[in-house]
CSV table of C-alpha atoms in Angstrom, one decimal:
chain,number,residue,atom,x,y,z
A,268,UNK,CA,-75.9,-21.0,124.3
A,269,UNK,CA,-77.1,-17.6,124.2
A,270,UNK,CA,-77.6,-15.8,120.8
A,271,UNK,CA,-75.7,-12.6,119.9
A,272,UNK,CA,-77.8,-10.6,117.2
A,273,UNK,CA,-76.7,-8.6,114.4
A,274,UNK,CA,-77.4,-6.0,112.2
A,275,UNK,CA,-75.5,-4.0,109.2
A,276,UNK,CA,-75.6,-0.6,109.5
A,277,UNK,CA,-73.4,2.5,108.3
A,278,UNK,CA,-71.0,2.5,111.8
A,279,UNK,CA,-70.5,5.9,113.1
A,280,UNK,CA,-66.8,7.3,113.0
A,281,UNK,CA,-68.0,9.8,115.8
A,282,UNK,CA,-70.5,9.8,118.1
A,283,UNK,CA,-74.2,10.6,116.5
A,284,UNK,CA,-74.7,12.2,119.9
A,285,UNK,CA,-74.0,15.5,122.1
A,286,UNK,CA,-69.8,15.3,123.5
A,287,UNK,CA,-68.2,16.8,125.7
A,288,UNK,CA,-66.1,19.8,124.1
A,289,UNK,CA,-62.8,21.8,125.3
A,290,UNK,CA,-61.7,25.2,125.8
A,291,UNK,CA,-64.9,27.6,126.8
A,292,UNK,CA,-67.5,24.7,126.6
A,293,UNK,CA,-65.8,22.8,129.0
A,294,UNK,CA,-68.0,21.4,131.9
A,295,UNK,CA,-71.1,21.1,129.2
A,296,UNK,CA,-72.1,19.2,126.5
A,297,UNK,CA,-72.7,21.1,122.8
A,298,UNK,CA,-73.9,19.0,119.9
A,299,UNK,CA,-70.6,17.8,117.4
A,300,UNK,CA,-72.0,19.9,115.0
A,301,UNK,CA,-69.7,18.4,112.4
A,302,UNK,CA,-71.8,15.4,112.5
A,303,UNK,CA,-75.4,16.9,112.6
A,304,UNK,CA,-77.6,17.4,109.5
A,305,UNK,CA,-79.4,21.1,110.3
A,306,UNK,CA,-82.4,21.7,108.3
A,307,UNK,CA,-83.8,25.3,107.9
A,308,UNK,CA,-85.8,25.7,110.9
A,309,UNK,CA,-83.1,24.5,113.2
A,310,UNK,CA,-81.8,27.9,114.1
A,311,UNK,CA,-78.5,27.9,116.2
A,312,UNK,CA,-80.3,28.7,119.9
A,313,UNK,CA,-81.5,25.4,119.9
A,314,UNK,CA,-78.1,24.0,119.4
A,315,UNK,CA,-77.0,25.0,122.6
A,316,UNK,CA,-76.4,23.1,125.5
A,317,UNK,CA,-79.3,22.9,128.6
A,318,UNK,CA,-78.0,25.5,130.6
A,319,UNK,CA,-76.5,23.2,133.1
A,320,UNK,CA,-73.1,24.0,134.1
A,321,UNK,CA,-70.9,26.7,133.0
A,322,UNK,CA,-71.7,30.0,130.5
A,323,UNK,CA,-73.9,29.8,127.5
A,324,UNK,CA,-71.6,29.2,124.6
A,325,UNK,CA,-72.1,32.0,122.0
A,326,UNK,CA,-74.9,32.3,119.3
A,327,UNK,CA,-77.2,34.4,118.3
A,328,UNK,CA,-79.4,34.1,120.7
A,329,UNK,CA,-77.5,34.5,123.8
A,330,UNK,CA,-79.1,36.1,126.9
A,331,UNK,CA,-76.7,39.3,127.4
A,332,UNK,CA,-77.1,40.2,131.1
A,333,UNK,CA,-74.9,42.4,133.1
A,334,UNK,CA,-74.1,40.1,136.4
A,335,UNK,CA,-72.8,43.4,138.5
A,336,UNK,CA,-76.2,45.0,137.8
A,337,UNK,CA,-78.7,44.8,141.0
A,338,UNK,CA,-81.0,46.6,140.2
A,339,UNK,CA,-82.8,44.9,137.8
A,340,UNK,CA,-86.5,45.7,136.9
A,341,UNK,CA,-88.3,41.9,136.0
A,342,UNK,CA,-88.0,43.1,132.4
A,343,UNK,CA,-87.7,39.8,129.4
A,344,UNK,CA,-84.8,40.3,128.3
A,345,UNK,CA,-84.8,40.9,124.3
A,346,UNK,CA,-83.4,37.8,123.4
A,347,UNK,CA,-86.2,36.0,125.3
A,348,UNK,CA,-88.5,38.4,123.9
A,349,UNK,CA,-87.8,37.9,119.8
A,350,UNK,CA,-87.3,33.6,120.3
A,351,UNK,CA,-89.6,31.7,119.0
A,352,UNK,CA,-92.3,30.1,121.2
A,353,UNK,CA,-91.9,27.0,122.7
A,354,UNK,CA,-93.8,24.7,124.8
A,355,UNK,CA,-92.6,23.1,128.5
A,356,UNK,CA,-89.4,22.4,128.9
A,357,UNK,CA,-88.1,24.0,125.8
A,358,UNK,CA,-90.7,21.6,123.7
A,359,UNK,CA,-91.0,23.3,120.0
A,360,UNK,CA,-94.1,22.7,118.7
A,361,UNK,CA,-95.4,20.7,115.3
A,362,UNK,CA,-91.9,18.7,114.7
A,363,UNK,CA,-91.3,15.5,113.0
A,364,UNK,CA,-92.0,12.1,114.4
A,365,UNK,CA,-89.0,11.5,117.1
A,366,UNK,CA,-88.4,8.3,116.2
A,367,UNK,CA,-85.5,8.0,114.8
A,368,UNK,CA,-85.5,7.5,111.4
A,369,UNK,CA,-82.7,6.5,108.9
A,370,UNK,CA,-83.7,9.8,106.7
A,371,UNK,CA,-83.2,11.8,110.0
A,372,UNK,CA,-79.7,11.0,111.5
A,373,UNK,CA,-78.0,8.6,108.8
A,374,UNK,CA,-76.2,11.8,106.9
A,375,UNK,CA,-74.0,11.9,110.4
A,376,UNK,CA,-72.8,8.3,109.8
A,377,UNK,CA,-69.7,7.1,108.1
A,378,UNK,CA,-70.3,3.9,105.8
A,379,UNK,CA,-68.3,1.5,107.2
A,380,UNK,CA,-70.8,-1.9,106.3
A,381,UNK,CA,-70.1,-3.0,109.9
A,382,UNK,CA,-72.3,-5.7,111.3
A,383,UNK,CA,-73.4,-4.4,115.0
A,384,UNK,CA,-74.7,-6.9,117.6
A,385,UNK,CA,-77.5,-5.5,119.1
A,386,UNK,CA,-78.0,-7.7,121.9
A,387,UNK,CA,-75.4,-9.6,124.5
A,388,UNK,CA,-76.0,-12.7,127.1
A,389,UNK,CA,-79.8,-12.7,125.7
A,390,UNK,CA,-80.3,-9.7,127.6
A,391,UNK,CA,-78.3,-6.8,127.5
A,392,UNK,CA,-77.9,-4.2,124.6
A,393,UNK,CA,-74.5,-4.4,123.3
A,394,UNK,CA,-71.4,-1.9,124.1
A,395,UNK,CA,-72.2,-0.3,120.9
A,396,UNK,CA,-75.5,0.3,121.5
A,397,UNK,CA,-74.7,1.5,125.0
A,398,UNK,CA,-71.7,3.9,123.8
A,399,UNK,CA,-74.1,5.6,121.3
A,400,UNK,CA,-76.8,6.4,123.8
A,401,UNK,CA,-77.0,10.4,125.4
A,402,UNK,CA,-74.8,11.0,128.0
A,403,UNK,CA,-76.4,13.6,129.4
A,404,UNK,CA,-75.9,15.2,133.1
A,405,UNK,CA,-72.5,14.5,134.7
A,406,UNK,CA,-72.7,14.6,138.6
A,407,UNK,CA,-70.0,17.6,138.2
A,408,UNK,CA,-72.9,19.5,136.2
A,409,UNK,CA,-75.2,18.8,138.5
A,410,UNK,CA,-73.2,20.5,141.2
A,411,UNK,CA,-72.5,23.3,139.3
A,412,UNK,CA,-76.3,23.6,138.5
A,413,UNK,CA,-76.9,23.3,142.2
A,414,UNK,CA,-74.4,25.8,143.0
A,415,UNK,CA,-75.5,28.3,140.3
A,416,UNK,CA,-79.2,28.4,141.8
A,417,UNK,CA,-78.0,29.6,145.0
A,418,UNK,CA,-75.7,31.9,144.3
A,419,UNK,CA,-77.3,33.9,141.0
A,420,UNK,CA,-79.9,36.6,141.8
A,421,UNK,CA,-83.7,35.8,139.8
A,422,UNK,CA,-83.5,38.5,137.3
A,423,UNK,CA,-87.1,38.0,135.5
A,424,UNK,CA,-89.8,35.4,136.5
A,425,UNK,CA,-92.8,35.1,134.7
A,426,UNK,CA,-95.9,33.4,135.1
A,427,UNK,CA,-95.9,29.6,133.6
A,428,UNK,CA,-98.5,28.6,130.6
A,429,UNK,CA,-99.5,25.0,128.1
A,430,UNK,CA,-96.4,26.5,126.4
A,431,UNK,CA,-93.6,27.4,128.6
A,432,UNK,CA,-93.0,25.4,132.0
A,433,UNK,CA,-96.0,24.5,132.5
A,434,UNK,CA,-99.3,26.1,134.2
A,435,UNK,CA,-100.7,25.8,137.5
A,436,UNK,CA,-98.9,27.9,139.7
A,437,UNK,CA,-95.4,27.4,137.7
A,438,UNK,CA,-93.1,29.9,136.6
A,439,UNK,CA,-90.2,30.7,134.3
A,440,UNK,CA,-87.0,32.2,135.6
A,441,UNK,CA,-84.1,33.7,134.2
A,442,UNK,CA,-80.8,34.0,136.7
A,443,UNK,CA,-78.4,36.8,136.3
A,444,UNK,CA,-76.2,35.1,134.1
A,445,UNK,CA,-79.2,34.5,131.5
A,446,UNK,CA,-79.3,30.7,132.8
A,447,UNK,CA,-83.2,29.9,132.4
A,448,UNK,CA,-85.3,27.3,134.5
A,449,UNK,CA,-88.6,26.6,135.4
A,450,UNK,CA,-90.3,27.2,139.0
A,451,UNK,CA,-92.4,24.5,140.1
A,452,UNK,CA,-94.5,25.4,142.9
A,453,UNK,CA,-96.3,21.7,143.1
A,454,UNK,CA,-99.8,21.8,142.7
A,455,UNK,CA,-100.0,18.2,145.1
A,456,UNK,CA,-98.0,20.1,147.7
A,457,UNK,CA,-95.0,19.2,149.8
A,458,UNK,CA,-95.6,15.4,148.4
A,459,UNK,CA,-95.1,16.4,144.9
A,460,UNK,CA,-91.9,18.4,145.2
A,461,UNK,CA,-90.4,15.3,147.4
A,462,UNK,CA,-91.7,13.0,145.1
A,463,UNK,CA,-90.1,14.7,142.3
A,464,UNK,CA,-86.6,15.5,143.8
A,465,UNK,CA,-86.8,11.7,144.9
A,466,UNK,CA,-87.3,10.8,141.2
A,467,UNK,CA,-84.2,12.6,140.1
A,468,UNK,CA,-82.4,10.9,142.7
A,469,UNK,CA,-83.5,7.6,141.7
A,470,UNK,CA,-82.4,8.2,138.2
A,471,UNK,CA,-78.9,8.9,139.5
A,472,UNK,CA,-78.9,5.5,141.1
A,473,UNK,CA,-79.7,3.9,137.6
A,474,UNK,CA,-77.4,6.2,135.5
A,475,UNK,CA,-80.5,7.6,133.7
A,476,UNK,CA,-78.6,10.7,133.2
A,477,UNK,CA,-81.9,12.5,131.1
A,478,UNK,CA,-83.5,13.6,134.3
A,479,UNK,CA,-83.2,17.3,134.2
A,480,UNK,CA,-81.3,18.9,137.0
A,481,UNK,CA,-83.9,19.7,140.0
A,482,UNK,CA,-82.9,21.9,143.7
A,483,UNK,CA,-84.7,23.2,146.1
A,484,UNK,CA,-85.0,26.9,146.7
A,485,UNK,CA,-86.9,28.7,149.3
A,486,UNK,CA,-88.4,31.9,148.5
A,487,UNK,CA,-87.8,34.9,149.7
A,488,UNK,CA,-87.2,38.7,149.6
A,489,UNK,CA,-84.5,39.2,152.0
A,490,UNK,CA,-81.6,40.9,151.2
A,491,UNK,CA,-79.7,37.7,150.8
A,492,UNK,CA,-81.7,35.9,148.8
A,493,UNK,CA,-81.5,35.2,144.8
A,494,UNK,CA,-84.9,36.2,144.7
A,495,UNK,CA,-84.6,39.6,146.2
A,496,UNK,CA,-85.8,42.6,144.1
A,497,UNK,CA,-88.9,40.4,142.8
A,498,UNK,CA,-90.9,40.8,145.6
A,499,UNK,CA,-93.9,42.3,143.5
A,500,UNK,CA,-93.6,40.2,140.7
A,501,UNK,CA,-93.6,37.1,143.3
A,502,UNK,CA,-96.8,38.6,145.0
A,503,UNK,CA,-98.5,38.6,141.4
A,504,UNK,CA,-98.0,35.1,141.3
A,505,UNK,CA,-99.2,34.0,144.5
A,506,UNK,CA,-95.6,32.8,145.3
A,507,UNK,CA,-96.0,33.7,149.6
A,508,UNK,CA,-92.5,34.8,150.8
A,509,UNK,CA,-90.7,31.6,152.5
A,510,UNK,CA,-92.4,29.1,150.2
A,511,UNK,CA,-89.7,26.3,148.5
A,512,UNK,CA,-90.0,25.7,145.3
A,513,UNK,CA,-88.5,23.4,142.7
A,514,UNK,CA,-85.9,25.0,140.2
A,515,UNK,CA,-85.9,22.5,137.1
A,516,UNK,CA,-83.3,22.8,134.2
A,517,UNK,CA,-84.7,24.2,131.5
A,518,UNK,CA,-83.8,22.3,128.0
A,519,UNK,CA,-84.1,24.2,124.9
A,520,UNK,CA,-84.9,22.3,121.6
A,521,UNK,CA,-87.3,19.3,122.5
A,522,UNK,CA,-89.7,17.9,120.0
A,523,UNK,CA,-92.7,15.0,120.9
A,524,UNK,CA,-91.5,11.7,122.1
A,525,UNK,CA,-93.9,9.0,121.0
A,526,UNK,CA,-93.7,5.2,121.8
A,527,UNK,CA,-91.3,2.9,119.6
A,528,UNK,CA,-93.4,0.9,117.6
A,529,UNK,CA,-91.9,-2.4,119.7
A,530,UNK,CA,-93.5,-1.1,122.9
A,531,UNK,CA,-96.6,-2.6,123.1
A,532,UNK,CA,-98.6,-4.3,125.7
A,533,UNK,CA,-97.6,-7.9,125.1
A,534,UNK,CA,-95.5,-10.0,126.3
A,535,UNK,CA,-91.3,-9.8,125.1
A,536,UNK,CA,-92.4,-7.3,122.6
A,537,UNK,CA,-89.1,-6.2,122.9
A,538,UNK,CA,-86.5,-9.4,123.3
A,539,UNK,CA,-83.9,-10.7,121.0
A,540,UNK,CA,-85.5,-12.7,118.8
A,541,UNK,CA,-87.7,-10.2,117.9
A,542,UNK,CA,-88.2,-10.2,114.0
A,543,UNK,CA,-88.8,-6.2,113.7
A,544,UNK,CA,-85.6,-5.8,115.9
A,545,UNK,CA,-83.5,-6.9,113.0
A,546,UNK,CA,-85.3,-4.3,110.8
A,547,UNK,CA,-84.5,-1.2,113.3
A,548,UNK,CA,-81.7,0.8,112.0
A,549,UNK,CA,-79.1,2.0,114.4
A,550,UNK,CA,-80.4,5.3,115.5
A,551,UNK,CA,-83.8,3.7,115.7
A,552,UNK,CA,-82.3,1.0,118.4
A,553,UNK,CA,-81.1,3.6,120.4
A,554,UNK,CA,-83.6,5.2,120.8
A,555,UNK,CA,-85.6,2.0,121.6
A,556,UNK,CA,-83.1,1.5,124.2
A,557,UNK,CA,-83.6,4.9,126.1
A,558,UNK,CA,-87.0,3.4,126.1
A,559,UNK,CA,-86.6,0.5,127.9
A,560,UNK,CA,-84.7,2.3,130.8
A,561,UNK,CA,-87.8,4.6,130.6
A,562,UNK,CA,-90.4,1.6,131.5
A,563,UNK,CA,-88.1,0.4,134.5
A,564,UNK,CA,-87.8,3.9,135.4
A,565,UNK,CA,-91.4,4.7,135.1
A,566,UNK,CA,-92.6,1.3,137.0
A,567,UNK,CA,-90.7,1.9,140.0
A,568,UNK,CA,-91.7,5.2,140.2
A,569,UNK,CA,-95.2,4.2,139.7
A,570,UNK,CA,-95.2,7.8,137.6
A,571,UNK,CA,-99.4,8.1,136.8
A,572,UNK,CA,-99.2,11.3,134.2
A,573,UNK,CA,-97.0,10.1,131.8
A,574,UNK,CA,-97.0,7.2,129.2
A,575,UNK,CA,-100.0,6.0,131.0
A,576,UNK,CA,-102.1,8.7,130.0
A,577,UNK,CA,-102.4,7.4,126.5
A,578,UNK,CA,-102.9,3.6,127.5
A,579,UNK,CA,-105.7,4.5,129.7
A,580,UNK,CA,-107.3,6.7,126.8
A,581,UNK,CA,-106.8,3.5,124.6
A,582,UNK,CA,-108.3,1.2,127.0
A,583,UNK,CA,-111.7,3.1,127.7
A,584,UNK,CA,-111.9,4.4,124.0
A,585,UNK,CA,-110.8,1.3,122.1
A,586,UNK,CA,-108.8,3.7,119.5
A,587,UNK,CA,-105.3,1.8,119.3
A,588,UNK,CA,-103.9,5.3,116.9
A,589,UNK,CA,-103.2,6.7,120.1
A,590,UNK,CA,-100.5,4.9,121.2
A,591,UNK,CA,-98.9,7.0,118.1
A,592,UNK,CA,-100.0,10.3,119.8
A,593,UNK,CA,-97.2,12.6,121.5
A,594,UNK,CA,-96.2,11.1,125.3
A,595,UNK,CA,-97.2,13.1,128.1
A,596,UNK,CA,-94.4,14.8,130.0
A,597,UNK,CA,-91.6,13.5,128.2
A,598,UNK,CA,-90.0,15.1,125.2
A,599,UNK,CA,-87.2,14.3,122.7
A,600,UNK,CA,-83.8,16.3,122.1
A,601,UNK,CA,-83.1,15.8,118.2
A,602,UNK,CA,-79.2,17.2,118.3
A,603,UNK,CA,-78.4,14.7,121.4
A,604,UNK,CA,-80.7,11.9,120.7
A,605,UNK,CA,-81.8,12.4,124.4
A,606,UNK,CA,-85.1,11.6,125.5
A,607,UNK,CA,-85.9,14.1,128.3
A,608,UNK,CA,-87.8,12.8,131.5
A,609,UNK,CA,-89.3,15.8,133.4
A,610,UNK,CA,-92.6,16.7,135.6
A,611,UNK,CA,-91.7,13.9,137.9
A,612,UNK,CA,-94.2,15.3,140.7
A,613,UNK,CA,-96.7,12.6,140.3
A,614,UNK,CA,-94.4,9.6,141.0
A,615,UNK,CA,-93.7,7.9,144.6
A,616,UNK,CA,-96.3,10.0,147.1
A,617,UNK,CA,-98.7,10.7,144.2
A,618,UNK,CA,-98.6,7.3,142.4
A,619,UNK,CA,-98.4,4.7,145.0
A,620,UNK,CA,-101.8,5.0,147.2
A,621,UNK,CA,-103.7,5.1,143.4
A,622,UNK,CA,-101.3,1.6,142.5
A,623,UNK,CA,-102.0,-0.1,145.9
A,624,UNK,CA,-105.8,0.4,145.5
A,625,UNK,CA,-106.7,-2.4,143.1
A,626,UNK,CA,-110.0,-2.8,144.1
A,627,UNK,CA,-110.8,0.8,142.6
A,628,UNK,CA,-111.2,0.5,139.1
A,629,UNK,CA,-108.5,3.4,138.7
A,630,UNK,CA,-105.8,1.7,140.3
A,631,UNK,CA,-106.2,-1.6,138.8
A,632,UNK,CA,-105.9,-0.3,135.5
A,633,UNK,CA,-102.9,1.2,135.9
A,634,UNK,CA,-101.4,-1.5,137.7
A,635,UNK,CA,-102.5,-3.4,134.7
A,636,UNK,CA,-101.0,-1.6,132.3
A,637,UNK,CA,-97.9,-1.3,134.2
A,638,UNK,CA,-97.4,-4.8,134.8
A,639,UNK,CA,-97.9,-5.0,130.8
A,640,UNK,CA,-95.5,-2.8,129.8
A,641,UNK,CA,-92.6,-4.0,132.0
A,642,UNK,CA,-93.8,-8.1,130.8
A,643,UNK,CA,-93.1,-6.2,126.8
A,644,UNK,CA,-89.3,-5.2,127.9
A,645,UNK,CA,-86.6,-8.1,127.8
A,646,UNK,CA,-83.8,-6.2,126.7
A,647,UNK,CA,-82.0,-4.4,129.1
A,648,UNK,CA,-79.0,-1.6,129.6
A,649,UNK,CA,-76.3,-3.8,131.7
A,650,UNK,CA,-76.0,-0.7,134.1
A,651,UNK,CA,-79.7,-0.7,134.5
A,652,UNK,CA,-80.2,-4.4,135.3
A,653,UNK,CA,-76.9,-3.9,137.6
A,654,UNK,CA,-78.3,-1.1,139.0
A,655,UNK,CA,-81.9,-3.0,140.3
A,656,UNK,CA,-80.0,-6.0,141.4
A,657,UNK,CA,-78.6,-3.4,143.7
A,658,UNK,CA,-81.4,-1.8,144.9
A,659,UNK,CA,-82.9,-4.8,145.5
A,660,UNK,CA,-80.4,-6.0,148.0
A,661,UNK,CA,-81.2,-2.9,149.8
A,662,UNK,CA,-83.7,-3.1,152.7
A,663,UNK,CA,-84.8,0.3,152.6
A,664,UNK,CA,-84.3,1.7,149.2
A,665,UNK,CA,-86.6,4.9,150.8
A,666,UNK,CA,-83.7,5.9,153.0
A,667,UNK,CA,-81.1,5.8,150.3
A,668,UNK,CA,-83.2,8.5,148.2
A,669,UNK,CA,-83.1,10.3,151.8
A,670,UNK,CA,-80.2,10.8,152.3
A,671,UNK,CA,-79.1,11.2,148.9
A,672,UNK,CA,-80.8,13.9,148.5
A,673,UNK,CA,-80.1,15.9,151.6
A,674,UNK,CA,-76.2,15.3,150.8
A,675,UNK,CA,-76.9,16.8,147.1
A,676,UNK,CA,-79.1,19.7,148.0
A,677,UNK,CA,-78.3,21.9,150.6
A,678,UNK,CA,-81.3,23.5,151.0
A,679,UNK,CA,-83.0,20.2,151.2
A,680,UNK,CA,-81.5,19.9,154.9
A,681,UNK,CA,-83.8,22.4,156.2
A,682,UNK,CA,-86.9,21.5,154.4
A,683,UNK,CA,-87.0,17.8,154.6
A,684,UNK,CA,-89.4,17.0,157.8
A,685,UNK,CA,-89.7,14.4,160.0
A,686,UNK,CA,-93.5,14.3,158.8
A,687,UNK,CA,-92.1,14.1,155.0
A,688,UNK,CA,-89.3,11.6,156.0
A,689,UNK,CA,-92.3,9.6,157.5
A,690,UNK,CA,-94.2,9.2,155.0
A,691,UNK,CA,-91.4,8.0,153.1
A,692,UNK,CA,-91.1,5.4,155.4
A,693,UNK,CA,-94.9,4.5,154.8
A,694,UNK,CA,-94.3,4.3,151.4
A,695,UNK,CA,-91.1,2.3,151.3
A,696,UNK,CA,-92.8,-1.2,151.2
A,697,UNK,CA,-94.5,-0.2,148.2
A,698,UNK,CA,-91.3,0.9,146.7
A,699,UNK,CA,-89.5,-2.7,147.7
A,700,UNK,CA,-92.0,-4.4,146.0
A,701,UNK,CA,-92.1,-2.5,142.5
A,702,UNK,CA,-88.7,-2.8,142.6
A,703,UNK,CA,-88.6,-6.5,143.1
A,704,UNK,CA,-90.9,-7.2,140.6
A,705,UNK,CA,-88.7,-5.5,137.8
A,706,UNK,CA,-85.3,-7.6,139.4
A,707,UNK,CA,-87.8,-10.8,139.0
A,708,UNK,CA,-88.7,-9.5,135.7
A,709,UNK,CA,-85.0,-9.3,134.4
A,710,UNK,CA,-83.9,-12.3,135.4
A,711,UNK,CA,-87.0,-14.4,133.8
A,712,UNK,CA,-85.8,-12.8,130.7
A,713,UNK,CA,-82.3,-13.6,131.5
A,714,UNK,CA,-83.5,-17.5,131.9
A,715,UNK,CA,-85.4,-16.9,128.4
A,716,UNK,CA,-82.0,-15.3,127.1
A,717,UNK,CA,-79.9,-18.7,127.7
A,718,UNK,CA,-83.1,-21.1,126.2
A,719,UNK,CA,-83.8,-19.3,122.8
């Protein structure tokens, strides 16, 4: 019979993370800010929401733009101008660790000495586990988000850096109604920006709802267009009239993600007879479990500029401390618990001819430290596990992204070629296989689950 594991924690009342409020925040999530502990450096702009759908709730910071004004010079806005600096996606430099920590989140807790079960069926993490993770982008935001990118005029664009969205062609944007985002014009080309709309779609598919929102925009200086007015500004940043571009949700707030200390290379690292589970608090297994969806994620994905970045340094180097260092494209939201999962580019296209080339030396270390990292994960969302036994009945998974994302994105429709539609084709064999060897994965620890 399978074991159910406990653990006694301070039970939370209310949810520890971001919910969904009424009245003028309605369509967005804003922090409960009953329940969160602010310390003095947490000043109230990064309290609000990601700018996904609807208006910016009000704070001191709030970008104050006239929306019937068209003549708009590409001026920063003050409030942009007087915020403090932050690094790509919102990132803020030099914060605490983001694991967390008792110390960190436990003020937001009611004491009820409940005992919790952490894991179900051997496998799964509990439905309090589960309720307690970030909810994050509804598919109605998402539309709204869409829908906002096409119909708000660019009202300032600036060139991209280390510290804001990123450099390398990139760009931050701020639309009309003070909504801010970050323009990636993909350095790997066409196969880059597919690859990373394709990755938000796949997260969709597993409810990994910490994507940011991504949509397609081509631009242009006609009269029509949201990017009319910034036709000098545009030619300062090599951005050629009629080139699409990726518009990326910018999220304000985010601190370092770094590995949980149970994700390590070995086998069932994290399973439910772990000893150091039973020594996690709450908060702490939460965020573990945002992590596990992460390997799965990052597997299939076959994502080479991420979590493996620090592996590989570890494996040529020998020095094991940096599996403590700050993760590569990936950042942590402390008010929502969220872990956020952006710069997707180098996933799918990018990643799979490097993973299907084991007899380079390149590919066969990452494949090896993939294979390593999904082999340390035996604990599973139930949606997520669900979710790959679906895609794994599917014979061509590839399609499914497809058309997914030409439904979503309007402006997909047009720029989606049979040429890029081909090579998704090539690739889809590739994808099969990564995915069946995360279904085969779950259900050996499923078998392992109804033994211990």
């Amino acid at each position: 019979m399978a074991k159910v594991h406990f653990i006694q924690v301070a039970l939370a009342c209310v949810s520890l993370f971001a919910v969904p409020n009424a009245g003028e925040n309605a369509g967005k999530f804003v922090p409960n800010t009953a329940t969160i502990q602010r310390g003095p450096n947490n000043h109230s702009a990064n309290h609000v929401g990601a700018n996904s759908a609807g208006a910016n709730s009000a704070s001191a910071n709030r970008l104050e733009v006239n929306a019937g004004q068209q003549s708009v010079t590409n001026q920063r806005p003050a409030a942009i101008q007087t915020e403090q600096s932050a690094v790509h996606m919102g990132r803020q430099p030099a914060q605490n660790s983001p694991i967390p920590a008792t110390n960190q989140q436990s003020a937001s807790v009611q004491a009820l000495g409940k005992e919790v079960p952490l894991v179900e069926d051997g496998k799964y993490w509990s439905p309090i586990v589960e309720k307690l993770l970030p909810q994050g982008l509804t598919d109605a935001e998402y539309k709204m988000w869409v829908q906002k990118t096409e119909s708000r005029d660019v009202i300032y664009i600036e060139e991209g850096t280390l510290a804001v969205c990123g450099a390398g062609g990139n760009a931050h944007a701020i639309l009309d109604d003070g909504t801010r985002m970050c323009v990636r014009n993909s350095k790997l080309g066409p196969m880059g920006l597919v690859g990373e709309l394709l990755a938000f779609q796949l997260a969709r598919l597993m409810q990994i709802r910490t994507v940011p929102a991504i949509a397609l925009s081509k631009v242009s200086t006609d009269e029509n267009s949201p990017w009319r007015g910034q036709t000098a500004r545009l030619r300062e940043l090599a951005m050629a009239d009629g080139v699409y571009v990726a518009l990326i949700q910018w999220i304000p707030g985010l601190s370092e993600a770094k590995f949980p200390s149970m994700i390590k290379q070995e086998p069932y690292s994290v399973d439910m007879d772990s000893p150091q589970l039973q020594e996690l608090d709450l908060a702490s297994v939460v965020y573990l479990a945002e992590w596990t969806d992460l390997v799965i994620f990052d597997y299939i994905t076959g994502h080479v500029d991420r979590m493996t970045i620090a592996l590989d340094a570890i494996m040529k180097t020998g020095q094991t401390w940096l599996i403590k260092t700050s993760i590569h494209n990936l950042g942590w939201k402390k008010e929502t618990g969220a872990l956020c999962i952006f710069d997707n580019e180098s996933a799918f296209f990018a990643s799979y001819p490097v993973l299907k080339n084991t007899a380079n030396n390149i590919g066969r270390n990452l494949s090896t430290m993939y294979d390593a990292l999904l082999k340390s994960v035996c604990i599973f969302r139930r949606s997520t596990a669900e979710a790959v036994a679906m895609l794994h009945r599917i014979d061509d998974v590839s399609e499914l992204l497809y058309k997914r994302l030409k439904e979503s994105d309007p402006v997909a429709e047009t720029y989606l070629t049979d040429e890029l539609h081909d090579s998704l084709k090539v690739n889809n064999e590739i994808l099969k296989q990564r995915i069946a060897a995360v279904f085969d994965h779950i259900q050996t620890c499923k078998r392992r689950g109804l033994i211990l």
